[in-house]
Coordinates of C-alpha atoms in Angstrom, one line a residue:
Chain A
X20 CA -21.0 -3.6 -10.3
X21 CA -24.5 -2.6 -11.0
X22 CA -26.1 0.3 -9.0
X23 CA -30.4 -0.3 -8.7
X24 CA -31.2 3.8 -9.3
X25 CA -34.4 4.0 -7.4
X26 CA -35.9 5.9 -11.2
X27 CA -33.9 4.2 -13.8
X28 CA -33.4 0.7 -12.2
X29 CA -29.9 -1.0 -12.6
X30 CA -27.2 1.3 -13.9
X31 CA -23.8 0.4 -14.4
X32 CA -21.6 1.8 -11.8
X33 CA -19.4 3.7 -14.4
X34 CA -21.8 6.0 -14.8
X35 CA -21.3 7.2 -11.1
X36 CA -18.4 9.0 -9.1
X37 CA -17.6 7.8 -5.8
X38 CA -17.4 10.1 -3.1
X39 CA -17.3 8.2 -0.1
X40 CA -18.8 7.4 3.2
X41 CA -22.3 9.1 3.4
X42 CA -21.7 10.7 7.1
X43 CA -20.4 13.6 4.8
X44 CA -24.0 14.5 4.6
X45 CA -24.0 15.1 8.3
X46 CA -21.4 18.4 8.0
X47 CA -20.9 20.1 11.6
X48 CA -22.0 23.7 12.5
X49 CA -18.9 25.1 11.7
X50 CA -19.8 28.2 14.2
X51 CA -20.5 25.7 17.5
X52 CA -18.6 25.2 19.5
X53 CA -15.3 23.1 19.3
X54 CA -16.2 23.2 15.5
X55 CA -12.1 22.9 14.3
X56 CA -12.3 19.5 15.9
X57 CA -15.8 18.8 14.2
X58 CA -15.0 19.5 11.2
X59 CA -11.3 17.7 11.3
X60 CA -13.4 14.4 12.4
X61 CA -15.8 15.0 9.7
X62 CA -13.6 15.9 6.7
X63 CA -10.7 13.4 8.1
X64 CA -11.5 10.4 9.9
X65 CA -13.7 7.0 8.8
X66 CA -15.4 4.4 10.4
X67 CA -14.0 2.2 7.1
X68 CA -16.2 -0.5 8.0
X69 CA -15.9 -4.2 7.0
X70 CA -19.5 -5.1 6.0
X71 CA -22.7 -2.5 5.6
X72 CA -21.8 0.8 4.6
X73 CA -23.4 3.5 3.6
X74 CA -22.2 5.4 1.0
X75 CA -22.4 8.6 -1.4
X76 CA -22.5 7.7 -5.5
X77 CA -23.5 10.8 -8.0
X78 CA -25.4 9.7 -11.3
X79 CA -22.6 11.9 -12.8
X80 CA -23.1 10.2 -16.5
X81 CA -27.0 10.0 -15.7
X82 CA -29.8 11.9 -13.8
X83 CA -26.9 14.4 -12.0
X84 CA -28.6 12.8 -8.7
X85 CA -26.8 12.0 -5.4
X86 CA -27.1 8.6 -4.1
X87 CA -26.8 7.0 -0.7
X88 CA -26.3 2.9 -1.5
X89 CA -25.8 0.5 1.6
X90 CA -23.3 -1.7 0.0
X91 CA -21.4 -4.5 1.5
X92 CA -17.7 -4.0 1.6
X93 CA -16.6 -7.6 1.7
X94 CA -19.1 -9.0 -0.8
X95 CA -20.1 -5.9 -2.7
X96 CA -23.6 -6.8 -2.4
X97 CA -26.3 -3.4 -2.4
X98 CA -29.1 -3.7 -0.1
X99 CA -30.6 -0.6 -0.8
X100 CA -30.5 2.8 -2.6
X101 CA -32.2 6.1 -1.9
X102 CA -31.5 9.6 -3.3
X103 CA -29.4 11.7 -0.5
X104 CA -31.9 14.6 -0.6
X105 CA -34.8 12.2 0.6
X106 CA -31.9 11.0 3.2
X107 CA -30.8 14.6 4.4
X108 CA -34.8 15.8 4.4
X109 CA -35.5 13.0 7.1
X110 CA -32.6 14.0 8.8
X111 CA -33.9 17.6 8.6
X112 CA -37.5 16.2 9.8
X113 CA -36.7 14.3 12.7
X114 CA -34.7 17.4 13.8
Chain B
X13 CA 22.2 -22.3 9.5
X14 CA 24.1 -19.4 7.1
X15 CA 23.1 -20.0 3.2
X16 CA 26.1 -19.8 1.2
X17 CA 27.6 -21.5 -2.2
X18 CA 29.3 -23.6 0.1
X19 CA 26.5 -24.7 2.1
X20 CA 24.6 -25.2 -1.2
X21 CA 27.2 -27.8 -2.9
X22 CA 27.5 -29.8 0.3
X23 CA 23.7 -30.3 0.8
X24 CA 23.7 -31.1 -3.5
X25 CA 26.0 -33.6 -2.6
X26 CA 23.8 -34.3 0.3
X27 CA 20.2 -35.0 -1.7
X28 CA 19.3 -31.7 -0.1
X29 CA 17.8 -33.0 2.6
X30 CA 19.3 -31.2 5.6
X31 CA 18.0 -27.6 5.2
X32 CA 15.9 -28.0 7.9
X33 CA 12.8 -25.1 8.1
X34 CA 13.9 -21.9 7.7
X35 CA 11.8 -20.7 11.1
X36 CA 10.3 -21.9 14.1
X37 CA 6.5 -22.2 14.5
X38 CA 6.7 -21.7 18.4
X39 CA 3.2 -21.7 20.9
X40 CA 2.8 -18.1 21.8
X41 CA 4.3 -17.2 25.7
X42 CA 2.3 -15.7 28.0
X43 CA 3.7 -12.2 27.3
X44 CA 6.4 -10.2 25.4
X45 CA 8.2 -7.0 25.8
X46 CA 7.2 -6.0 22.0
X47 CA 3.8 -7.8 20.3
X48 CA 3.9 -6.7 16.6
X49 CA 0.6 -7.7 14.7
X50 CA 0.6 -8.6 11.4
X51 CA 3.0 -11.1 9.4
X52 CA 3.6 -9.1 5.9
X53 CA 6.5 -7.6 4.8
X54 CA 6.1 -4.7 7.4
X55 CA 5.8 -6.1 10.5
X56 CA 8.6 -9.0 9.7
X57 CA 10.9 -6.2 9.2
X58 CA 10.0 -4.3 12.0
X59 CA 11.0 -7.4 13.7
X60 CA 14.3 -8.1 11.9
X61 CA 15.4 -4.6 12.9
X62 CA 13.8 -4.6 16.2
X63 CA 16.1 -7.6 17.4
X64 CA 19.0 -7.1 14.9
X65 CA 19.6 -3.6 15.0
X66 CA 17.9 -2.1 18.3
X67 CA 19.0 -5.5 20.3
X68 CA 15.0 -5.9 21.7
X69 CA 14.9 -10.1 21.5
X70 CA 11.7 -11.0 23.5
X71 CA 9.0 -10.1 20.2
X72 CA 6.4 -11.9 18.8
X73 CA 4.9 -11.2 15.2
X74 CA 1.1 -12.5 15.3
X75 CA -0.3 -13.3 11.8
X76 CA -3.9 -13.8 11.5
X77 CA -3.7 -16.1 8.1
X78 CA 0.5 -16.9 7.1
X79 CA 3.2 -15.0 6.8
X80 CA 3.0 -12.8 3.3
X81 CA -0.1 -13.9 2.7
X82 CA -1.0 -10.2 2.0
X83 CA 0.0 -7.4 0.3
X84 CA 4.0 -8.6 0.3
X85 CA 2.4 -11.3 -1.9
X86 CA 0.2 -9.0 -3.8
X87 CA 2.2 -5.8 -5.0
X88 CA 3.8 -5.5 -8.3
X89 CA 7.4 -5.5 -6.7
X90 CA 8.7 -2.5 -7.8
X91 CA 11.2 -0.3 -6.1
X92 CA 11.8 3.2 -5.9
X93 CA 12.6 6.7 -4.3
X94 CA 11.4 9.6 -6.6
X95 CA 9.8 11.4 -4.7
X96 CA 8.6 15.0 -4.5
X97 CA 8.2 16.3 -1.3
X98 CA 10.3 17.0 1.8
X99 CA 8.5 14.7 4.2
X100 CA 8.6 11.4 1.9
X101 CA 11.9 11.8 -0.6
X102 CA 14.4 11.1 2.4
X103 CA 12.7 7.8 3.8
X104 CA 12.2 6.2 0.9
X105 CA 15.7 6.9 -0.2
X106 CA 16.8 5.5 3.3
X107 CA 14.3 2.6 1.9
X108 CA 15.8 2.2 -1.1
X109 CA 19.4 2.3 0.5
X110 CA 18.2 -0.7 2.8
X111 CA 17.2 -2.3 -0.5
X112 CA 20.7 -2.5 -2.1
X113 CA 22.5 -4.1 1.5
X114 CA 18.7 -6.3 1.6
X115 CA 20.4 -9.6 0.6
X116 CA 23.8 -9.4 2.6
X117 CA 22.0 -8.0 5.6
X118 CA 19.3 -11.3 5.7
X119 CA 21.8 -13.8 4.1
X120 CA 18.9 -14.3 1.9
X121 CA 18.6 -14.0 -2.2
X122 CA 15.9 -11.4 -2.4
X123 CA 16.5 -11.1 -5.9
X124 CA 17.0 -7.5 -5.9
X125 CA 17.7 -6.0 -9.2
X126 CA 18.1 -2.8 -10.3
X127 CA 16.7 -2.5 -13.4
X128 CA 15.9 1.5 -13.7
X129 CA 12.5 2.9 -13.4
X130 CA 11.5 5.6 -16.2
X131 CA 8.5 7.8 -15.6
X132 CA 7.3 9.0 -19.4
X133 CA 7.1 12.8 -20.0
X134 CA 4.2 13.6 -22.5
X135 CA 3.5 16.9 -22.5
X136 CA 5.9 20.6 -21.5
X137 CA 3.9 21.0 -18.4
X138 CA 5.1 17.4 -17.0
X139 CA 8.8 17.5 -18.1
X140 CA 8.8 21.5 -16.1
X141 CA 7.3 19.0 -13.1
X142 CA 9.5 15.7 -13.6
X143 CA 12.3 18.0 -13.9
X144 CA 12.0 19.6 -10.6
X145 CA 11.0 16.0 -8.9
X146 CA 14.0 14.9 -10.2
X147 CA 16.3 17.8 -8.7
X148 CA 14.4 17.1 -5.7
X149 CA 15.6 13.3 -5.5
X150 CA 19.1 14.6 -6.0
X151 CA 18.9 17.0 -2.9
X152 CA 18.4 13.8 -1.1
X153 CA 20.7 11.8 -3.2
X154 CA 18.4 9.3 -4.6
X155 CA 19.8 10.0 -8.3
X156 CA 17.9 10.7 -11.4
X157 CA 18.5 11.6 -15.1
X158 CA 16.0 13.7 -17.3
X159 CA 16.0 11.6 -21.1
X160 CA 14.8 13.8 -24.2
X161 CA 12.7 11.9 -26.7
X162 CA 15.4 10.2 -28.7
X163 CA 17.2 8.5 -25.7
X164 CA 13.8 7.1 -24.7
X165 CA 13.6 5.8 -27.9
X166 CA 17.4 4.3 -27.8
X167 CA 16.3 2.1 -24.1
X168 CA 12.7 0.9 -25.3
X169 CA 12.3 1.4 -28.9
X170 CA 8.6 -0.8 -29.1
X171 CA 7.0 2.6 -27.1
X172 CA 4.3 4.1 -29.1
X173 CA 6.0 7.1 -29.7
X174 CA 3.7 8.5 -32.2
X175 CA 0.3 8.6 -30.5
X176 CA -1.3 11.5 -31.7
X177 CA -2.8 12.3 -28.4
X178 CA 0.0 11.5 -25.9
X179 CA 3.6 11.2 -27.8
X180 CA 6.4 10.5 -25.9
X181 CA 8.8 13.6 -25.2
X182 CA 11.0 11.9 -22.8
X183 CA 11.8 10.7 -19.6
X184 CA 12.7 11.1 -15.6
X185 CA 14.5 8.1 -15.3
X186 CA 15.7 6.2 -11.8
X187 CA 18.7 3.6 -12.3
X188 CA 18.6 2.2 -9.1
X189 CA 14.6 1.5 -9.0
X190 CA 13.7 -1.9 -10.0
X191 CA 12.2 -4.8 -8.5
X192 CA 12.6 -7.3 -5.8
X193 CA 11.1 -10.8 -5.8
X194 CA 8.3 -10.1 -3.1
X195 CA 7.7 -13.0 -1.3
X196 CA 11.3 -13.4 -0.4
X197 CA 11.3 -10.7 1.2
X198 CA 8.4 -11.7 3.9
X199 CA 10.6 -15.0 3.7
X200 CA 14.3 -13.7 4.5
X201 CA 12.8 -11.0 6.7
X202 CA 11.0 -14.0 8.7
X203 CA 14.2 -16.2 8.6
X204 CA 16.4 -13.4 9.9
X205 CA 14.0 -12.1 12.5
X206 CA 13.6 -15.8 13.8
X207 CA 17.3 -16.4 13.9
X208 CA 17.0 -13.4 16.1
X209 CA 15.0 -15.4 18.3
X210 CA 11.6 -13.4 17.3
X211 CA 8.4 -15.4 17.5
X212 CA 6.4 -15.5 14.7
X213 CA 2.8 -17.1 15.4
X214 CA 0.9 -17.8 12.8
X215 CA -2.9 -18.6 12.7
X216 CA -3.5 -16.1 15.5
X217 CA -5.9 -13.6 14.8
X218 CA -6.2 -10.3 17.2
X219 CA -9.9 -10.0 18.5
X220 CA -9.3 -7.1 21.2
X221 CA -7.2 -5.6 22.9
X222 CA -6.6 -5.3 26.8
X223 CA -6.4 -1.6 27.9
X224 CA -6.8 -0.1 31.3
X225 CA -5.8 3.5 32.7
X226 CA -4.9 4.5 29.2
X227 CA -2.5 2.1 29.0
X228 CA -2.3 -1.3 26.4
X229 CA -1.4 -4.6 28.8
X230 CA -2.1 -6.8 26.2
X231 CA -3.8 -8.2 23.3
X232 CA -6.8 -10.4 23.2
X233 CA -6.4 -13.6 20.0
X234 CA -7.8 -16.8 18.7
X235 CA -5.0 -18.5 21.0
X236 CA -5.5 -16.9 23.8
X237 CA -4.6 -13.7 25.7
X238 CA -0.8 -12.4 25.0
X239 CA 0.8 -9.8 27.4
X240 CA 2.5 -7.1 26.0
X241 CA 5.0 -3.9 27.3
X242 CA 4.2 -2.5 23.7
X243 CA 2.1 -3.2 20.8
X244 CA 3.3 -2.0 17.2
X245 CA -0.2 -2.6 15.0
X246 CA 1.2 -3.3 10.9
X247 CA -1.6 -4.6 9.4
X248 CA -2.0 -1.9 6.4
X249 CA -5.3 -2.8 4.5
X250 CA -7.2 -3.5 7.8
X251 CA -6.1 -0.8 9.9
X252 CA -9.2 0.5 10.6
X253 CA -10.6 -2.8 11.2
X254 CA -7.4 -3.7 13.7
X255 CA -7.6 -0.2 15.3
X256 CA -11.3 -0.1 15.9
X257 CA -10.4 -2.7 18.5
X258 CA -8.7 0.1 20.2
X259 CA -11.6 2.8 20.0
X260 CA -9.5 4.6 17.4
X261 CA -11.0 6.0 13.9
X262 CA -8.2 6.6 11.4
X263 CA -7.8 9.1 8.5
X264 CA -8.0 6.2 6.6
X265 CA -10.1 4.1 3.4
X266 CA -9.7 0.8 2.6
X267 CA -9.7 0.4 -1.6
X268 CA -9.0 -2.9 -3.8
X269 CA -5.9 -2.5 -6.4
X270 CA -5.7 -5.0 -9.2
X271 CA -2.7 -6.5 -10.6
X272 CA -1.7 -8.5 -13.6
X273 CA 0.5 -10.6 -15.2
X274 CA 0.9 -11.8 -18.5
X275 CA 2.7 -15.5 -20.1
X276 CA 5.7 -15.4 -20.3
X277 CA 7.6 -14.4 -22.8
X278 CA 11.6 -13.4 -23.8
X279 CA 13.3 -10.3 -22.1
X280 CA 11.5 -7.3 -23.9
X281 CA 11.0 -4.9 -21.3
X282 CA 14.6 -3.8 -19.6
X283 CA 13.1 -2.1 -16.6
X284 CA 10.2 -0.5 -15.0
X285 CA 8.0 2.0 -17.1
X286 CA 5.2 4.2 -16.4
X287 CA 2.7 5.5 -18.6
X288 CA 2.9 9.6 -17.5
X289 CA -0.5 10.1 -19.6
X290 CA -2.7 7.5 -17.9
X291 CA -2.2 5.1 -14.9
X292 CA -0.3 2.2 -16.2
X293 CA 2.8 0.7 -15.3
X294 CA 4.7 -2.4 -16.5
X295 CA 7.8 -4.7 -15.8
X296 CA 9.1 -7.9 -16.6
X297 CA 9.4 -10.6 -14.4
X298 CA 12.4 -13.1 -14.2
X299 CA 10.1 -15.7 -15.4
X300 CA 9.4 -13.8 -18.1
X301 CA 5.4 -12.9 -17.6
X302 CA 4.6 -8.5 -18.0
X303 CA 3.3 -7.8 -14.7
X304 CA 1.4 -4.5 -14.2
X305 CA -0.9 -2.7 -12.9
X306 CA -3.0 0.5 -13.0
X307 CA -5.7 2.6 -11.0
X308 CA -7.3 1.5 -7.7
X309 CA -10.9 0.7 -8.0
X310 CA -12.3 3.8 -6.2
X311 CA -14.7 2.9 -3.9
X312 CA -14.2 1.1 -0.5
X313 CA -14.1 -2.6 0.3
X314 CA -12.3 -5.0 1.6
X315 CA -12.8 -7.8 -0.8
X316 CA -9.7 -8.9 -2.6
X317 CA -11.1 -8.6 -6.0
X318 CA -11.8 -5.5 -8.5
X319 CA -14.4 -5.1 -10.9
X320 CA -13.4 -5.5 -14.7
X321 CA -14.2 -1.2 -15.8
X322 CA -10.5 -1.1 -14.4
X323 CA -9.2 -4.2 -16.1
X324 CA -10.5 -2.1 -19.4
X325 CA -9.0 0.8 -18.2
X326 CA -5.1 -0.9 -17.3
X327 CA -5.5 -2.9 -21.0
X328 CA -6.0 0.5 -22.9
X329 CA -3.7 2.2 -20.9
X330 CA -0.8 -0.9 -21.8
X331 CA -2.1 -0.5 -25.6
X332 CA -1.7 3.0 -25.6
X333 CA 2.0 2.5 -24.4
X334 CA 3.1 -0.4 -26.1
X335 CA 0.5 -1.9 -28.1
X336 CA 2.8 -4.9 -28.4
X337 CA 1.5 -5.6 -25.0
X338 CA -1.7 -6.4 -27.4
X339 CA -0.3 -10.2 -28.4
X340 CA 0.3 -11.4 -24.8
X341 CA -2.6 -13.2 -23.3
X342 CA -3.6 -12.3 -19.5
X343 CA -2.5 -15.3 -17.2
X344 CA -3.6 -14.0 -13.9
X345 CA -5.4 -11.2 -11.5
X346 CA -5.6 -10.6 -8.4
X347 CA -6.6 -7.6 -5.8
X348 CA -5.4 -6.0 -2.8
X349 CA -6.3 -4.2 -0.2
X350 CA -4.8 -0.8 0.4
X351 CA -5.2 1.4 3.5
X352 CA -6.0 4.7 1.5
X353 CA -5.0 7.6 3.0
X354 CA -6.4 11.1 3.7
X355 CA -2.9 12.8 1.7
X356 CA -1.8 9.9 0.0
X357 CA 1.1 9.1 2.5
X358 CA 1.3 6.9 5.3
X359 CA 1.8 6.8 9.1
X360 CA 4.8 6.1 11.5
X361 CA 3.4 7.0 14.9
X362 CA 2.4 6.4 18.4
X363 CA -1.4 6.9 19.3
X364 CA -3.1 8.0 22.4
X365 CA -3.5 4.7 24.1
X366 CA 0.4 4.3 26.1
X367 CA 2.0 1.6 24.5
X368 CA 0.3 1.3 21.5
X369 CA 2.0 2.2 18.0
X370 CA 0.8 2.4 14.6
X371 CA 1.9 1.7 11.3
X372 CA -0.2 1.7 8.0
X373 CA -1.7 3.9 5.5
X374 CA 0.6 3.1 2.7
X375 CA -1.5 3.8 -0.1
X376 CA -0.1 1.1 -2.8
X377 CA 3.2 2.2 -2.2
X378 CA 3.7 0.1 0.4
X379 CA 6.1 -2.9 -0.5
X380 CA 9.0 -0.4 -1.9
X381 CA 8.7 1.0 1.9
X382 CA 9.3 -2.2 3.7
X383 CA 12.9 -1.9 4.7
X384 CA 12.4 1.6 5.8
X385 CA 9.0 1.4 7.2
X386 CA 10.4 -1.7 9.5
X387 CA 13.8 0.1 10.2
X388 CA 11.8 3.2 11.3
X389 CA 8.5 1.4 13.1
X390 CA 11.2 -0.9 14.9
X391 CA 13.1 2.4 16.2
X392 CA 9.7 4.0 17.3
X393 CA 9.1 1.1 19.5
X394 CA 12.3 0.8 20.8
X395 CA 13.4 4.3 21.8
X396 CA 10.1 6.3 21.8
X397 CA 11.0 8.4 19.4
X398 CA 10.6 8.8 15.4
X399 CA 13.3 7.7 13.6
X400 CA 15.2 10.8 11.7
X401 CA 13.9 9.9 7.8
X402 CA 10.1 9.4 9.2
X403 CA 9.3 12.6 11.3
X404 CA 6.3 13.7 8.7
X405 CA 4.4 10.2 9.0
X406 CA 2.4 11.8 12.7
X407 CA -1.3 10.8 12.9
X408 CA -2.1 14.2 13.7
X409 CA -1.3 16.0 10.8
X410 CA -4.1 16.6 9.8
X411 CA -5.3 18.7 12.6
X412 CA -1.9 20.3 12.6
X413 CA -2.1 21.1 8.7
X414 CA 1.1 19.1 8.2
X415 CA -0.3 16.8 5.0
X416 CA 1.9 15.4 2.4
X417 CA -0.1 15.7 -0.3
X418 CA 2.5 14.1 -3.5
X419 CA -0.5 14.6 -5.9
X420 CA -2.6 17.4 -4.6
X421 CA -5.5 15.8 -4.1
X422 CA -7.1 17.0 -0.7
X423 CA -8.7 14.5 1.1
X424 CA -10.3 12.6 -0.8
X425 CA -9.0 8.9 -0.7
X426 CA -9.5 7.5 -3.9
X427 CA -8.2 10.0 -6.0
X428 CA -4.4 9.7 -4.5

């Protein structure tokens, strides 16, 4: 599997650790309220989708960046890659 | 019809041409007391037990492809119960106990043979841990005997006892692990549960389910609607895909494992054996051909294929164990899907939704379960209740802080 590294172009996905579904980006308050339930969905449950899913690669044996590549889960075909700090700064902007 | 040596010279003398099939292929009915979904080895033993042992007769077992067309058919067919903790050591010992009574209970040759299993000690700090796993398993019965270097050497003498990096130091070893011939299982399983007049519908793919008030009525497929008194979900690998159906998110991946087998060749390996310095285990088929097997992939899917880093990764690991393993040529691969875990250990439980039962998260431990897991689901859905060896398998335990965590990994799927 090749990763397209929006800097370095296609990288071998060796060079990477998985960590998983990129909603861990999205981590709860955890002084709101109801926040044990929060953070049990958020550090516990996946959607674990069959087809698009968005997901969290670091560059571990490259640039040390954090990824967030839409892969597909039944063909393993990536439609597109974008450093997780550009994602979590638009998150951060449309709040 | 009983198989038997009997029935076997008669039908020789015959021109073997009154077996008959060993189930039915009946049209699904308009409703059952007990739907189970999913035809692998799971749910065709939850059905066995369900109508064998519990006495529930009116069952279906609705298989989206055939029957064992999954994981059953997919696994490297070994057996085993050395386990660590509290919550896992006593099921799969119950598991391992269904194994050895397997052929006389289905009147089916499962090939069951218990070969041994030996787990490799490489370093002090792993023979301090095998050596309390293995007191562990004899709290619970399971058996086990700790080998020093030289009695290793006695059993398997081609080991690469030497390496300068990971020499062997000994052993935990498990005499009554071993493999089973996998597909026979789905098939004897099937045979029995049909003889026990369960219907198993093939071709029939879930695509909803019916719920109202909280409550499952019935279950929505590709031939047509099926009413159901209770639904036991066993579809490990697309459990989240099954469940989603349902509304429900589960504390669960889905991951590809790769499996191998070499040509065949004559008897070298006498048992199972596990590599303790790297993920890599082999075993010998009765055909002859190595089959083995090493690290998941690490990254979700759900296509039955891996990616060749691990094939690498599994051939260094087998040269670094046996580097006679070098000689034999590769004849086949193949992937599976595993429903990966939050702790590493799976789920016996009832959900939310009255009615509706779950089954799944079995890592890629799942085919030495089978007896157990089917024995245990079957008593769920028949008396409400969890079965005695299966207590710890609750989908909420991980708001309750009641993981089983064998490796210590946290929740982090593909690193169990």
């Amino acid at each position: 599997m090749l990763i397209p590294h929006p800097l370095l172009g296609l990288r071998d996905a060796q060079e990477f650790t998985y960590l998983g579904d990129a909603s861990l980006l999205n981590r709860p308050d955890g002084m709101a309220e109801g926040a044990a339930e929060a953070l049990h969905d958020y550090l516990y449950l996946r959607d674990n989708p069959a087809g698009e899913h968005r997901e969290l690669w670091f560059h571990e044996q490259g640039d040390r960046s954090w990824l967030v590549v839409t892969r597909n889960t039944l063909t393993h075909e990536i439609t597109q890659v974008e450093f997780a700090a550009d994602v979590a700064r638009q998150k951060g902007a449309d709040q | 019809m009983r198989y038997s040596a009997a029935r076997l010279l008669w039908e020789g003398l015959k021109g073997h041409k009154g077996w008959g099939r060993a189930w039915r292929d009946p049209e699904p009915k308009p409703s059952y007391d007990v739907v189970i979904i999913g035809g692998g080895g799971h749910g065709l033993a939850t059905a066995h037990y369900l109508s064998k042992v519990y006495g529930v007769r009116d069952v279906a077992v609705l298989e989206k492809g055939w029957i064992g067309g999954g994981n059953v058919g997919r696994n490297t067919t070994i057996i085993r119960s050395n386990y660590l903790l509290d919550g896992n050591e006593p099921f799969y010992e119950f598991s391992m106990k269904l194994w050895e009574n397997l052929e006389q209970d289905l009147n089916y040759n499962a090939m069951v043979s218990q070969r041994g299993i030996m787990n490799l000690i490489h370093t002090d700090a792993q023979r301090d841990a095998f050596r309390r796993r293995g007191n562990a398993m004899r709290l619970y019965g399971a058996g086990s005997e700790l080998l020093d270097a030289d009695q290793v050497r006695k059993e398997v003498p081609f080991l690469n006892f030497d390496n300068a990096r990971f020499p062997i130091k000994g052993a935990l070893v498990q005499r009554r692990g071993g493999t089973v011939r996998h597909d026979a299982v789905a098939w004897g399983y099937a045979r029995s549960a049909d003889q026990h007049g369960v219907d198993i519908i093939q071709n029939c793919e879930v695509t909803g389910f019916r719920i109202e008030n909280g409550k499952v009525l019935g279950i929505e497929t590709t031939r047509g609607y099926i009413g159901a008194g209770k639904v036991g979900v066993a579809v490990a690998g697309n459990s989240s895909r099954v469940m989603a159906k349902a509304g429900m998110r589960l504390p669960i991946e889905s991951h590809v494992l790769q499996a191998f087998v070499s040509e065949g060749l004559k008897p070298v390996i006498p048992g199972v054996i596990t590599f303790g310095a790297g993920h890599f285990y082999v075993s010998q088929s009765d055909k002859g051909g190595l089959v083995f097997g090493g690290d998941i992939d690490g990254y979700n899917t759900y296509a039955q294929r891996g990616n060749m880093p691990v094939v690498e990764d599994v051939a260094e690991g087998g040269v670094a164990l046996m580097p006679i393993i070098g000689r034999a040529r590769l004849l086949r691969m193949w992937g599976g899907i595993m429903d990966m875990s939050m702790d590493g250990s799976p789920f016996i439980d009832k959900t939310h939704i009255d009615g509706l039962y779950f089954n799944g998260g079995w890592c890629y431990g799942g085919f030495k379960a089978t007896p157990a897991s089917g024995y245990a689901f079957a008593h769920l859905l028949a008396t409400d209740t969890p079965h005695d060896t299966a207590t710890a398998y609750r989908l909420d335990r991980f708001r309750s802080g009641a993981m089983i965590d064998e490796k210590g990994m946290g929740a982090q799927p593909n690193l169990h």
